[in-house]
PDB file of C-alpha atoms in Angstrom:
ATOM      1  CA  MET G 545      -3.771   1.568  -1.505  1.00 54.00           C
ATOM      2  CA  SER G 546      -7.138   2.159   0.079  1.00 49.00           C
ATOM      3  CA  LEU G 547     -10.666   1.071  -0.536  1.00 51.00           C
ATOM      4  CA  PRO G 548     -13.894   3.067  -0.546  1.00 53.00           C
ATOM      5  CA  SER G 549     -15.448   4.033   2.765  1.00 48.00           C
ATOM      6  CA  ASP G 550     -18.779   2.634   3.872  1.00 46.00           C
ATOM      7  CA  LYS G 551     -20.344   6.074   3.419  1.00 43.00           C
ATOM      8  CA  GLY G 552     -22.011   7.351   0.284  1.00 42.00           C
ATOM      9  CA  PRO G 553     -24.184   5.607  -2.298  1.00 40.00           C
ATOM     10  CA  SER G 554     -23.220   2.160  -0.972  1.00 39.00           C
ATOM     11  CA  ASP G 555     -25.273   2.849   2.152  1.00 37.00           C
ATOM     12  CA  LYS G 556     -28.427   2.944   0.096  1.00 39.00           C
ATOM     13  CA  GLY G 557     -28.099  -0.679  -0.875  1.00 38.00           C
ATOM     14  CA  ASP G 558     -29.349  -0.126  -4.426  1.00 39.00           C
ATOM     15  CA  THR G 559     -27.493  -2.125  -7.063  1.00 42.00           C
ATOM     16  CA  ALA G 560     -27.444  -2.172 -10.828  1.00 45.00           C
ATOM     17  CA  GLY G 561     -27.450  -5.846 -11.617  1.00 70.00           C
ATOM     18  CA  LEU G 562     -25.781  -8.469  -9.450  1.00 84.00           C
ATOM     19  CA  SER G 563     -28.097 -10.789  -7.575  1.00 89.00           C
ATOM     20  CA  ALA G 564     -27.381 -11.531  -3.925  1.00 89.00           C
ATOM     21  CA  ALA G 565     -25.924 -14.913  -4.922  1.00 91.00           C
ATOM     22  CA  ASP G 566     -23.752 -13.332  -7.613  1.00 91.00           C
ATOM     23  CA  TYR G 567     -22.503 -10.684  -5.197  1.00 92.00           C
ATOM     24  CA  ASP G 568     -21.591 -13.310  -2.627  1.00 92.00           C
ATOM     25  CA  ALA G 569     -19.826 -15.408  -5.272  1.00 92.00           C
ATOM     26  CA  PHE G 570     -17.862 -12.424  -6.515  1.00 93.00           C
ATOM     27  CA  CYS G 571     -16.805 -11.321  -3.026  1.00 92.00           C
ATOM     28  CA  ARG G 572     -15.640 -14.845  -2.165  1.00 92.00           C
ATOM     29  CA  PHE G 573     -13.634 -15.003  -5.392  1.00 93.00           C
ATOM     30  CA  LEU G 574     -12.027 -11.577  -4.860  1.00 91.00           C
ATOM     31  CA  ARG G 575     -11.240 -12.414  -1.247  1.00 90.00           C
ATOM     32  CA  GLU G 576      -9.494 -15.641  -2.293  1.00 90.00           C
ATOM     33  CA  ARG G 577      -7.447 -13.951  -5.011  1.00 89.00           C
ATOM     34  CA  THR G 578      -6.581 -10.598  -3.422  1.00 89.00           C
ATOM     35  CA  GLY G 579      -7.442 -10.677   0.279  1.00 87.00           C
ATOM     36  CA  LEU G 580      -9.774  -7.711  -0.242  1.00 85.00           C
ATOM     37  CA  SER G 581     -13.035  -8.113   1.617  1.00 87.00           C
ATOM     38  CA  PHE G 582     -16.185  -6.202   0.648  1.00 89.00           C
ATOM     39  CA  THR G 583     -19.236  -6.137   2.873  1.00 86.00           C
ATOM     40  CA  GLU G 584     -22.858  -5.628   1.903  1.00 87.00           C
ATOM     41  CA  ALA G 585     -22.353  -1.919   2.668  1.00 85.00           C
ATOM     42  CA  LYS G 586     -20.103  -1.612  -0.385  1.00 86.00           C
ATOM     43  CA  ARG G 587     -22.419  -3.474  -2.707  1.00 89.00           C
ATOM     44  CA  TYR G 588     -23.298  -0.448  -4.842  1.00 88.00           C
ATOM     45  CA  PHE G 589     -19.617   0.361  -5.395  1.00 88.00           C
ATOM     46  CA  VAL G 590     -18.751  -3.252  -6.309  1.00 90.00           C
ATOM     47  CA  ASP G 591     -21.783  -3.733  -8.533  1.00 91.00           C
ATOM     48  CA  ARG G 592     -21.031  -0.592 -10.499  1.00 90.00           C
ATOM     49  CA  ARG G 593     -17.403  -1.477 -11.178  1.00 91.00           C
ATOM     50  CA  VAL G 594     -18.221  -5.048 -12.171  1.00 93.00           C
ATOM     51  CA  SER G 595     -20.957  -3.821 -14.506  1.00 91.00           C
ATOM     52  CA  GLU G 596     -18.538  -1.349 -16.110  1.00 91.00           C
ATOM     53  CA  ARG G 597     -15.949  -4.046 -16.766  1.00 93.00           C
ATOM     54  CA  MET G 598     -18.586  -6.475 -18.102  1.00 93.00           C
ATOM     55  CA  ALA G 599     -19.675  -3.812 -20.591  1.00 93.00           C
ATOM     56  CA  ALA G 600     -16.056  -3.073 -21.532  1.00 93.00           C
ATOM     57  CA  VAL G 601     -15.326  -6.691 -22.467  1.00 93.00           C
ATOM     58  CA  GLY G 602     -18.759  -7.309 -24.015  1.00 93.00           C
ATOM     59  CA  VAL G 603     -19.970  -9.913 -21.515  1.00 91.00           C
ATOM     60  CA  GLU G 604     -23.698  -9.878 -20.668  1.00 89.00           C
ATOM     61  CA  HIS G 605     -23.947 -12.491 -17.943  1.00 91.00           C
ATOM     62  CA  PHE G 606     -22.132 -12.270 -14.622  1.00 91.00           C
ATOM     63  CA  ARG G 607     -21.302 -15.985 -14.404  1.00 91.00           C
ATOM     64  CA  GLN G 608     -19.587 -15.734 -17.793  1.00 93.00           C
ATOM     65  CA  TYR G 609     -17.606 -12.760 -16.537  1.00 94.00           C
ATOM     66  CA  LEU G 610     -16.682 -14.564 -13.307  1.00 94.00           C
ATOM     67  CA  ASN G 611     -15.364 -17.465 -15.383  1.00 94.00           C
ATOM     68  CA  LEU G 612     -13.272 -15.011 -17.397  1.00 95.00           C
ATOM     69  CA  LEU G 613     -11.789 -13.634 -14.177  1.00 94.00           C
ATOM     70  CA  ARG G 614     -11.195 -17.089 -12.792  1.00 94.00           C
ATOM     71  CA  TYR G 615      -9.689 -18.831 -15.806  1.00 94.00           C
ATOM     72  CA  GLN G 616      -8.112 -16.205 -18.105  1.00 94.00           C
ATOM     73  CA  ALA G 617      -4.510 -17.355 -18.403  1.00 93.00           C
ATOM     74  CA  SER G 618      -3.024 -13.868 -18.603  1.00 92.00           C
ATOM     75  CA  GLY G 619      -4.985 -12.534 -15.621  1.00 91.00           C
ATOM     76  CA  GLU G 620      -5.355  -9.267 -17.523  1.00 92.00           C
ATOM     77  CA  GLU G 621      -9.053  -8.765 -16.836  1.00 94.00           C
ATOM     78  CA  LEU G 622      -8.644  -9.474 -13.120  1.00 93.00           C
ATOM     79  CA  GLN G 623      -5.891  -6.862 -12.978  1.00 90.00           C
ATOM     80  CA  LEU G 624      -8.057  -4.305 -14.793  1.00 91.00           C
ATOM     81  CA  LEU G 625     -10.936  -4.985 -12.424  1.00 92.00           C
ATOM     82  CA  VAL G 626      -8.693  -4.717  -9.346  1.00 89.00           C
ATOM     83  CA  ASN G 627      -7.486  -1.370 -10.669  1.00 86.00           C
ATOM     84  CA  ARG G 628     -11.112  -0.203 -10.673  1.00 86.00           C
ATOM     85  CA  MET G 629     -11.891  -1.638  -7.246  1.00 84.00           C
ATOM     86  CA  THR G 630      -9.337   0.400  -5.338  1.00 78.00           C
ATOM     87  CA  VAL G 631      -9.339   4.074  -4.395  1.00 70.00           C
ATOM     88  CA  ASN G 632      -5.951   5.684  -3.996  1.00 70.00           C
ATOM     89  CA  GLU G 633      -6.114   8.939  -2.113  1.00 73.00           C
ATOM     90  CA  THR G 634      -3.101   9.928  -0.039  1.00 86.00           C
ATOM     91  CA  TYR G 635      -0.575  12.724   0.305  1.00 93.00           C
ATOM     92  CA  PHE G 636       3.040  13.397   1.225  1.00 96.00           C
ATOM     93  CA  PHE G 637       4.042  13.230   4.896  1.00 95.00           C
ATOM     94  CA  ARG G 638       0.761  11.589   5.902  1.00 91.00           C
ATOM     95  CA  GLU G 639       0.815  10.346   9.524  1.00 90.00           C
ATOM     96  CA  MET G 640       4.157  12.075   9.958  1.00 94.00           C
ATOM     97  CA  TYR G 641       4.573  10.842  13.534  1.00 95.00           C
ATOM     98  CA  GLN G 642       5.624   7.423  12.211  1.00 95.00           C
ATOM     99  CA  LEU G 643       8.264   8.950   9.958  1.00 97.00           C
ATOM    100  CA  ASP G 644       9.450  10.895  13.023  1.00 97.00           C
ATOM    101  CA  CYS G 645       9.712   7.610  14.896  1.00 97.00           C
ATOM    102  CA  LEU G 646      11.603   6.043  12.013  1.00 97.00           C
ATOM    103  CA  VAL G 647      14.411   8.616  12.006  1.00 97.00           C
ATOM    104  CA  ASN G 648      14.375   9.468  15.725  1.00 97.00           C
ATOM    105  CA  ALA G 649      14.568   5.931  17.100  1.00 96.00           C
ATOM    106  CA  ALA G 650      13.667   2.878  15.004  1.00 97.00           C
ATOM    107  CA  LEU G 651      16.424   3.033  12.398  1.00 97.00           C
ATOM    108  CA  ASP G 652      19.146   3.640  14.979  1.00 97.00           C
ATOM    109  CA  GLU G 653      17.962   0.473  16.700  1.00 96.00           C
ATOM    110  CA  VAL G 654      17.856  -1.424  13.388  1.00 96.00           C
ATOM    111  CA  VAL G 655      21.492  -0.621  12.538  1.00 96.00           C
ATOM    112  CA  SER G 656      22.816  -1.114  16.060  1.00 94.00           C
ATOM    113  CA  GLY G 657      25.787  -3.461  15.785  1.00 91.00           C
ATOM    114  CA  ARG G 658      25.906  -3.336  11.982  1.00 95.00           C
ATOM    115  CA  GLU G 659      28.997  -2.354  10.081  1.00 95.00           C
ATOM    116  CA  PRO G 660      28.919   0.850   7.979  1.00 94.00           C
ATOM    117  CA  GLY G 661      28.009  -0.064   4.420  1.00 96.00           C
ATOM    118  CA  SER G 662      25.499  -2.716   5.518  1.00 97.00           C
ATOM    119  CA  ARG G 663      22.125  -2.859   3.800  1.00 97.00           C
ATOM    120  CA  VAL G 664      18.983  -1.366   5.332  1.00 98.00           C
ATOM    121  CA  ARG G 665      15.809  -2.486   3.576  1.00 98.00           C
ATOM    122  CA  ILE G 666      12.524  -0.558   3.878  1.00 98.00           C
ATOM    123  CA  TRP G 667       9.288  -1.603   2.127  1.00 98.00           C
ATOM    124  CA  SER G 668       6.156   0.481   1.531  1.00 97.00           C
ATOM    125  CA  ALA G 669       3.431  -2.149   0.957  1.00 96.00           C
ATOM    126  CA  GLY G 670       0.285  -0.718  -0.622  1.00 92.00           C
ATOM    127  CA  CYS G 671       2.150   2.369  -1.794  1.00 94.00           C
ATOM    128  CA  ALA G 672      -0.661   3.681  -4.059  1.00 92.00           C
ATOM    129  CA  THR G 673       0.623   6.589  -6.169  1.00 94.00           C
ATOM    130  CA  GLY G 674       3.963   6.766  -4.380  1.00 96.00           C
ATOM    131  CA  GLU G 675       3.540   9.520  -1.807  1.00 96.00           C
ATOM    132  CA  GLU G 676       4.535   7.229   1.071  1.00 96.00           C
ATOM    133  CA  PRO G 677       7.812   5.779  -0.289  1.00 98.00           C
ATOM    134  CA  TYR G 678       8.904   9.194  -1.545  1.00 98.00           C
ATOM    135  CA  SER G 679       8.065  10.696   1.874  1.00 97.00           C
ATOM    136  CA  ILE G 680      10.207   8.009   3.504  1.00 98.00           C
ATOM    137  CA  ALA G 681      13.099   8.756   1.143  1.00 98.00           C
ATOM    138  CA  ILE G 682      12.945  12.509   1.732  1.00 98.00           C
ATOM    139  CA  THR G 683      12.678  12.061   5.509  1.00 98.00           C
ATOM    140  CA  LEU G 684      15.743   9.824   5.540  1.00 98.00           C
ATOM    141  CA  LEU G 685      17.749  12.289   3.451  1.00 97.00           C
ATOM    142  CA  GLU G 686      16.697  15.284   5.519  1.00 97.00           C
ATOM    143  CA  ARG G 687      16.654  13.923   9.034  1.00 97.00           C
ATOM    144  CA  TRP G 688      18.462  10.620   9.605  1.00 97.00           C
ATOM    145  CA  SER G 689      22.013  11.554  10.538  1.00 95.00           C
ATOM    146  CA  ARG G 690      23.411   8.133   9.527  1.00 96.00           C
ATOM    147  CA  VAL G 691      21.816   7.995   6.084  1.00 96.00           C
ATOM    148  CA  ASP G 692      25.197   8.112   4.297  1.00 96.00           C
ATOM    149  CA  GLU G 693      26.683   5.295   6.382  1.00 97.00           C
ATOM    150  CA  PHE G 694      24.447   2.522   5.058  1.00 97.00           C
ATOM    151  CA  GLU G 695      23.256   1.100   1.749  1.00 97.00           C
ATOM    152  CA  ILE G 696      19.551   1.870   1.941  1.00 97.00           C
ATOM    153  CA  GLU G 697      17.198  -0.083  -0.314  1.00 98.00           C
ATOM    154  CA  LEU G 698      13.642   1.236  -0.697  1.00 98.00           C
ATOM    155  CA  TYR G 699      10.903  -1.014  -2.050  1.00 98.00           C
ATOM    156  CA  ALA G 700       7.329  -0.036  -2.889  1.00 97.00           C
ATOM    157  CA  SER G 701       4.467  -2.226  -4.067  1.00 96.00           C
ATOM    158  CA  ASP G 702       0.768  -2.147  -4.819  1.00 94.00           C
ATOM    159  CA  ILE G 703      -1.828  -4.457  -6.307  1.00 92.00           C
ATOM    160  CA  ASP G 704      -3.015  -1.725  -8.714  1.00 92.00           C
ATOM    161  CA  SER G 705      -0.868  -1.521 -11.854  1.00 93.00           C
ATOM    162  CA  HIS G 706      -2.190   1.915 -12.845  1.00 92.00           C
ATOM    163  CA  VAL G 707      -1.179   3.612  -9.590  1.00 93.00           C
ATOM    164  CA  LEU G 708       2.276   2.051  -9.824  1.00 95.00           C
ATOM    165  CA  GLU G 709       2.734   3.670 -13.222  1.00 96.00           C
ATOM    166  CA  ARG G 710       1.762   7.008 -11.685  1.00 95.00           C
ATOM    167  CA  ALA G 711       4.119   6.434  -8.754  1.00 97.00           C
ATOM    168  CA  GLN G 712       7.027   5.787 -11.087  1.00 97.00           C
ATOM    169  CA  GLU G 713       6.131   8.870 -13.111  1.00 97.00           C
ATOM    170  CA  GLY G 714       6.163  10.912  -9.888  1.00 97.00           C
ATOM    171  CA  ILE G 715       3.872  13.757 -10.972  1.00 97.00           C
ATOM    172  CA  TYR G 716       1.631  15.258  -8.286  1.00 96.00           C
ATOM    173  CA  GLU G 717      -0.842  18.073  -7.861  1.00 93.00           C
ATOM    174  CA  GLU G 718      -0.836  20.628  -5.058  1.00 91.00           C
ATOM    175  CA  ARG G 719      -3.288  18.599  -2.964  1.00 88.00           C
ATOM    176  CA  SER G 720      -0.727  15.808  -2.577  1.00 93.00           C
ATOM    177  CA  LEU G 721       1.889  18.292  -1.371  1.00 94.00           C
ATOM    178  CA  GLN G 722      -0.282  20.236   1.086  1.00 90.00           C
ATOM    179  CA  ALA G 723       1.416  18.868   4.237  1.00 92.00           C
ATOM    180  CA  MET G 724       4.938  19.238   2.906  1.00 94.00           C
ATOM    181  CA  PRO G 725       7.131  22.241   3.782  1.00 94.00           C
ATOM    182  CA  ARG G 726       7.560  24.468   0.742  1.00 94.00           C
ATOM    183  CA  ASP G 727      11.337  24.452   0.980  1.00 96.00           C
ATOM    184  CA  LEU G 728      11.307  20.671   0.559  1.00 97.00           C
ATOM    185  CA  VAL G 729       8.916  20.940  -2.385  1.00 96.00           C
ATOM    186  CA  ALA G 730      11.320  23.362  -4.024  1.00 96.00           C
ATOM    187  CA  LYS G 731      14.288  21.118  -3.210  1.00 97.00           C
ATOM    188  CA  TYR G 732      12.927  17.784  -4.446  1.00 98.00           C
ATOM    189  CA  PHE G 733      10.374  18.702  -7.113  1.00 97.00           C
ATOM    190  CA  THR G 734      10.316  20.406 -10.483  1.00 97.00           C
ATOM    191  CA  ARG G 735       7.294  22.559 -11.213  1.00 96.00           C
ATOM    192  CA  LEU G 736       5.675  21.487 -14.487  1.00 96.00           C
ATOM    193  CA  ASP G 737       2.827  24.038 -14.583  1.00 93.00           C
ATOM    194  CA  ASP G 738       0.405  25.832 -12.236  1.00 87.00           C
ATOM    195  CA  GLN G 739      -1.045  22.576 -10.930  1.00 89.00           C
ATOM    196  CA  ARG G 740       1.588  19.868 -11.227  1.00 95.00           C
ATOM    197  CA  TRP G 741       4.988  19.036  -9.759  1.00 97.00           C
ATOM    198  CA  GLN G 742       7.336  16.142 -10.603  1.00 98.00           C
ATOM    199  CA  ILE G 743       9.651  14.601  -8.042  1.00 98.00           C
ATOM    200  CA  MET G 744      13.325  14.613  -8.995  1.00 97.00           C
ATOM    201  CA  GLU G 745      14.662  11.805 -11.155  1.00 97.00           C
ATOM    202  CA  GLU G 746      17.212  10.639  -8.584  1.00 96.00           C
ATOM    203  CA  LEU G 747      14.433   9.852  -6.106  1.00 97.00           C
ATOM    204  CA  ARG G 748      12.267   8.180  -8.755  1.00 97.00           C
ATOM    205  CA  ASP G 749      15.186   5.923  -9.613  1.00 97.00           C
ATOM    206  CA  SER G 750      16.004   5.181  -5.984  1.00 96.00           C
ATOM    207  CA  ILE G 751      12.839   3.182  -5.299  1.00 97.00           C
ATOM    208  CA  ASP G 752      12.127  -0.343  -6.575  1.00 97.00           C
ATOM    209  CA  PHE G 753       8.430  -0.355  -7.516  1.00 97.00           C
ATOM    210  CA  SER G 754       6.668  -3.679  -8.151  1.00 97.00           C
ATOM    211  CA  LEU G 755       3.190  -5.147  -8.626  1.00 95.00           C
ATOM    212  CA  VAL G 756       2.474  -7.300  -5.577  1.00 94.00           C
ATOM    213  CA  ASN G 757      -0.636  -8.994  -4.215  1.00 93.00           C
ATOM    214  CA  ILE G 758       0.040  -9.319  -0.492  1.00 92.00           C
ATOM    215  CA  ALA G 759      -2.523 -12.136  -0.295  1.00 91.00           C
ATOM    216  CA  ASP G 760      -0.394 -14.280  -2.629  1.00 93.00           C
ATOM    217  CA  PRO G 761       2.228 -16.291  -0.688  1.00 93.00           C
ATOM    218  CA  ARG G 762       4.285 -16.881  -3.844  1.00 94.00           C
ATOM    219  CA  GLN G 763       4.667 -13.150  -4.490  1.00 94.00           C
ATOM    220  CA  MET G 764       5.278 -12.379  -0.827  1.00 94.00           C
ATOM    221  CA  ALA G 765       8.073 -14.973  -0.764  1.00 93.00           C
ATOM    222  CA  ASN G 766      10.116 -12.575  -2.928  1.00 92.00           C
ATOM    223  CA  PHE G 767      10.346 -10.172   0.017  1.00 94.00           C
ATOM    224  CA  ARG G 768      12.747 -11.248   2.715  1.00 96.00           C
ATOM    225  CA  GLY G 769      15.194  -9.499   5.021  1.00 96.00           C
ATOM    226  CA  MET G 770      13.161  -6.320   5.397  1.00 98.00           C
ATOM    227  CA  ASP G 771      14.099  -4.076   8.308  1.00 98.00           C
ATOM    228  CA  VAL G 772      10.999  -1.877   8.268  1.00 98.00           C
ATOM    229  CA  ILE G 773       7.651  -2.425   6.547  1.00 98.00           C
ATOM    230  CA  PHE G 774       5.045   0.305   6.157  1.00 97.00           C
ATOM    231  CA  CYS G 775       1.578  -1.151   5.592  1.00 95.00           C
ATOM    232  CA  ARG G 776      -0.759   1.626   6.624  1.00 91.00           C
ATOM    233  CA  ASN G 777      -4.530   1.780   6.203  1.00 84.00           C
ATOM    234  CA  LEU G 778      -4.697  -1.375   4.096  1.00 85.00           C
ATOM    235  CA  LEU G 779      -5.281  -4.374   6.381  1.00 87.00           C
ATOM    236  CA  ILE G 780      -8.376  -2.762   7.898  1.00 77.00           C
ATOM    237  CA  TYR G 781     -10.096  -3.677   4.621  1.00 76.00           C
ATOM    238  CA  PHE G 782      -9.220  -7.361   4.947  1.00 88.00           C
ATOM    239  CA  ASP G 783     -11.366  -9.768   6.938  1.00 89.00           C
ATOM    240  CA  ASP G 784     -10.012 -11.360  10.129  1.00 90.00           C
ATOM    241  CA  LEU G 785      -8.545 -14.378   8.341  1.00 91.00           C
ATOM    242  CA  GLY G 786      -6.971 -12.189   5.653  1.00 91.00           C
ATOM    243  CA  ARG G 787      -5.360  -9.961   8.287  1.00 92.00           C
ATOM    244  CA  ARG G 788      -3.907 -12.944  10.139  1.00 93.00           C
ATOM    245  CA  GLU G 789      -2.537 -14.393   6.900  1.00 94.00           C
ATOM    246  CA  ALA G 790      -1.027 -11.056   5.852  1.00 94.00           C
ATOM    247  CA  ALA G 791       0.526 -10.556   9.290  1.00 95.00           C
ATOM    248  CA  SER G 792       2.135 -13.984   9.042  1.00 96.00           C
ATOM    249  CA  MET G 793       3.621 -13.179   5.638  1.00 96.00           C
ATOM    250  CA  PHE G 794       4.916  -9.808   6.847  1.00 96.00           C
ATOM    251  CA  TYR G 795       6.481 -11.642   9.782  1.00 97.00           C
ATOM    252  CA  ASP G 796       8.335 -13.899   7.345  1.00 96.00           C
ATOM    253  CA  ALA G 797       9.424 -10.891   5.265  1.00 97.00           C
ATOM    254  CA  LEU G 798      10.970  -9.063   8.237  1.00 97.00           C
ATOM    255  CA  SER G 799      14.429  -9.598   9.658  1.00 97.00           C
ATOM    256  CA  PRO G 800      14.579 -10.453  13.366  1.00 96.00           C
ATOM    257  CA  CYS G 801      13.914  -7.258  15.382  1.00 96.00           C
ATOM    258  CA  GLY G 802      12.484  -5.566  12.265  1.00 97.00           C
ATOM    259  CA  PHE G 803       9.513  -3.228  12.575  1.00 98.00           C
ATOM    260  CA  ILE G 804       6.124  -2.957  10.907  1.00 97.00           C
ATOM    261  CA  CYS G 805       4.189   0.338  10.855  1.00 96.00           C
ATOM    262  CA  LEU G 806       0.391   0.255  10.640  1.00 94.00           C
ATOM    263  CA  GLY G 807      -2.152   3.044  10.208  1.00 87.00           C
ATOM    264  CA  HIS G 808      -3.335   5.073  13.202  1.00 85.00           C
ATOM    265  CA  SER G 809      -6.583   3.121  13.513  1.00 82.00           C
ATOM    266  CA  GLU G 810      -4.968  -0.290  13.146  1.00 88.00           C
ATOM    267  CA  SER G 811      -3.582  -2.555  15.875  1.00 88.00           C
ATOM    268  CA  MET G 812      -1.433  -5.599  15.192  1.00 89.00           C
ATOM    269  CA  SER G 813      -2.411  -6.891  18.633  1.00 85.00           C
ATOM    270  CA  ARG G 814      -5.916  -7.492  17.291  1.00 85.00           C
ATOM    271  CA  MET G 815      -4.583  -9.294  14.203  1.00 89.00           C
ATOM    272  CA  SER G 816      -1.721 -11.469  15.381  1.00 90.00           C
ATOM    273  CA  SER G 817       0.327 -12.346  18.442  1.00 93.00           C
ATOM    274  CA  LEU G 818       3.514 -12.739  16.383  1.00 94.00           C
ATOM    275  CA  PHE G 819       4.712  -9.167  16.974  1.00 96.00           C
ATOM    276  CA  VAL G 820       5.705  -7.242  20.100  1.00 96.00           C
ATOM    277  CA  PRO G 821       4.251  -3.717  20.467  1.00 95.00           C
ATOM    278  CA  ARG G 822       7.008  -1.131  20.960  1.00 96.00           C
ATOM    279  CA  ARG G 823       6.050   2.251  22.361  1.00 95.00           C
ATOM    280  CA  PHE G 824       8.444   4.990  21.213  1.00 96.00           C
ATOM    281  CA  PRO G 825       8.043   8.711  22.067  1.00 95.00           C
ATOM    282  CA  ASP G 826       6.623   9.421  18.605  1.00 95.00           C
ATOM    283  CA  ALA G 827       4.606   6.282  17.805  1.00 95.00           C
ATOM    284  CA  ILE G 828       3.813   2.645  18.529  1.00 94.00           C
ATOM    285  CA  LEU G 829       5.462   0.198  16.116  1.00 96.00           C
ATOM    286  CA  TYR G 830       5.287  -3.591  16.055  1.00 96.00           C
ATOM    287  CA  GLN G 831       8.508  -5.580  16.227  1.00 97.00           C
ATOM    288  CA  LYS G 832       9.414  -9.096  15.148  1.00 97.00           C
ATOM    289  CA  PRO G 833      11.130 -10.777  18.108  1.00 95.00           C
ATOM    290  CA  GLN G 834      14.774 -11.792  17.900  1.00 88.00           C
ATOM    291  CA  SER G 835      13.808 -15.470  17.970  1.00 76.00           C
TER     292      SER G 835
END
C-alpha cells in the first residue's frame, strides 16, 4: 500500500469544504485508527475523498460523518473511506535487490540448523494489489535452491479491502509486468487479452491474503513466528510515534533472528533500536536479535 505524494494539487492548499479544525480532527481520528498520518500538504487529497464519501452516504455535515466513522458498529464506512484514502501503484520485481538478498543469503541463514520439512513463514505487509507477494513466490521457485526442502507459508495483508480482492484475482496489465522477464511472464501467467494477464491458479492459492490494520495491536497479534517480513514504502507515511509502534509490533511478529525488509528510502535505525542492521552483498536488512 502507498499513499499520495506531497506533489500535485495538494501543494496548492485549496480545499473543498473541511475547516482547519475539522481537518485536524479527521487526521487525529484516522491516525488513531489506522496509523496513517496526513500532513497539511495532503489536505486537498483528504478533503476531496472525505467530501466524496459524505455525498455517497448522504451526510451534509462533517461532524455527523465523523461520528458515523467513529461509532458505526460494522466499521463499513471507515473501510470504504480507507479504500479511497490509499493509492496502490506498484509492479512485479520492484526493488529486486531485496529479493536477490532473500534467496542469495537471508533464507539460507533463516533455515540454518532447521530440519527439512520445517516451516518458513514470509509476510508481505501492505501488499497492495499483490505484486510483491507474487514476486516473492516466483523468486523462491526460480532461484532458491532449497525451496523444496521446507514448508513455505506466504502471507500477504493490506488495510484496503478492494486491493486485496484484486490481489486474490491476480489479473494485471502490462505496466505491472514491465520489469519481469518475458519467459517468467509466459511461465506463470495466462494471457487474457491484449492488455491483461492472470497469474496461475496455483500461485494465487499459495498465498494467504488477509485484511490487516498494522496499527491495531489485536490484529497484529495474529501474526507470530514470521521469519521474514516485507514492509516496504509504507511506514514512511506514518508519523514518528506510529513508526515506533509498528516497529514494535513487527518485532513481536518475527521469530528470533528473523528479518524485516524496508523500502530503499526507509531506515529502521531512525524508527527503532530493537533491530540490528545487517549488511548483505545485495541489500541491508534489519534483524531481530536472538535474545
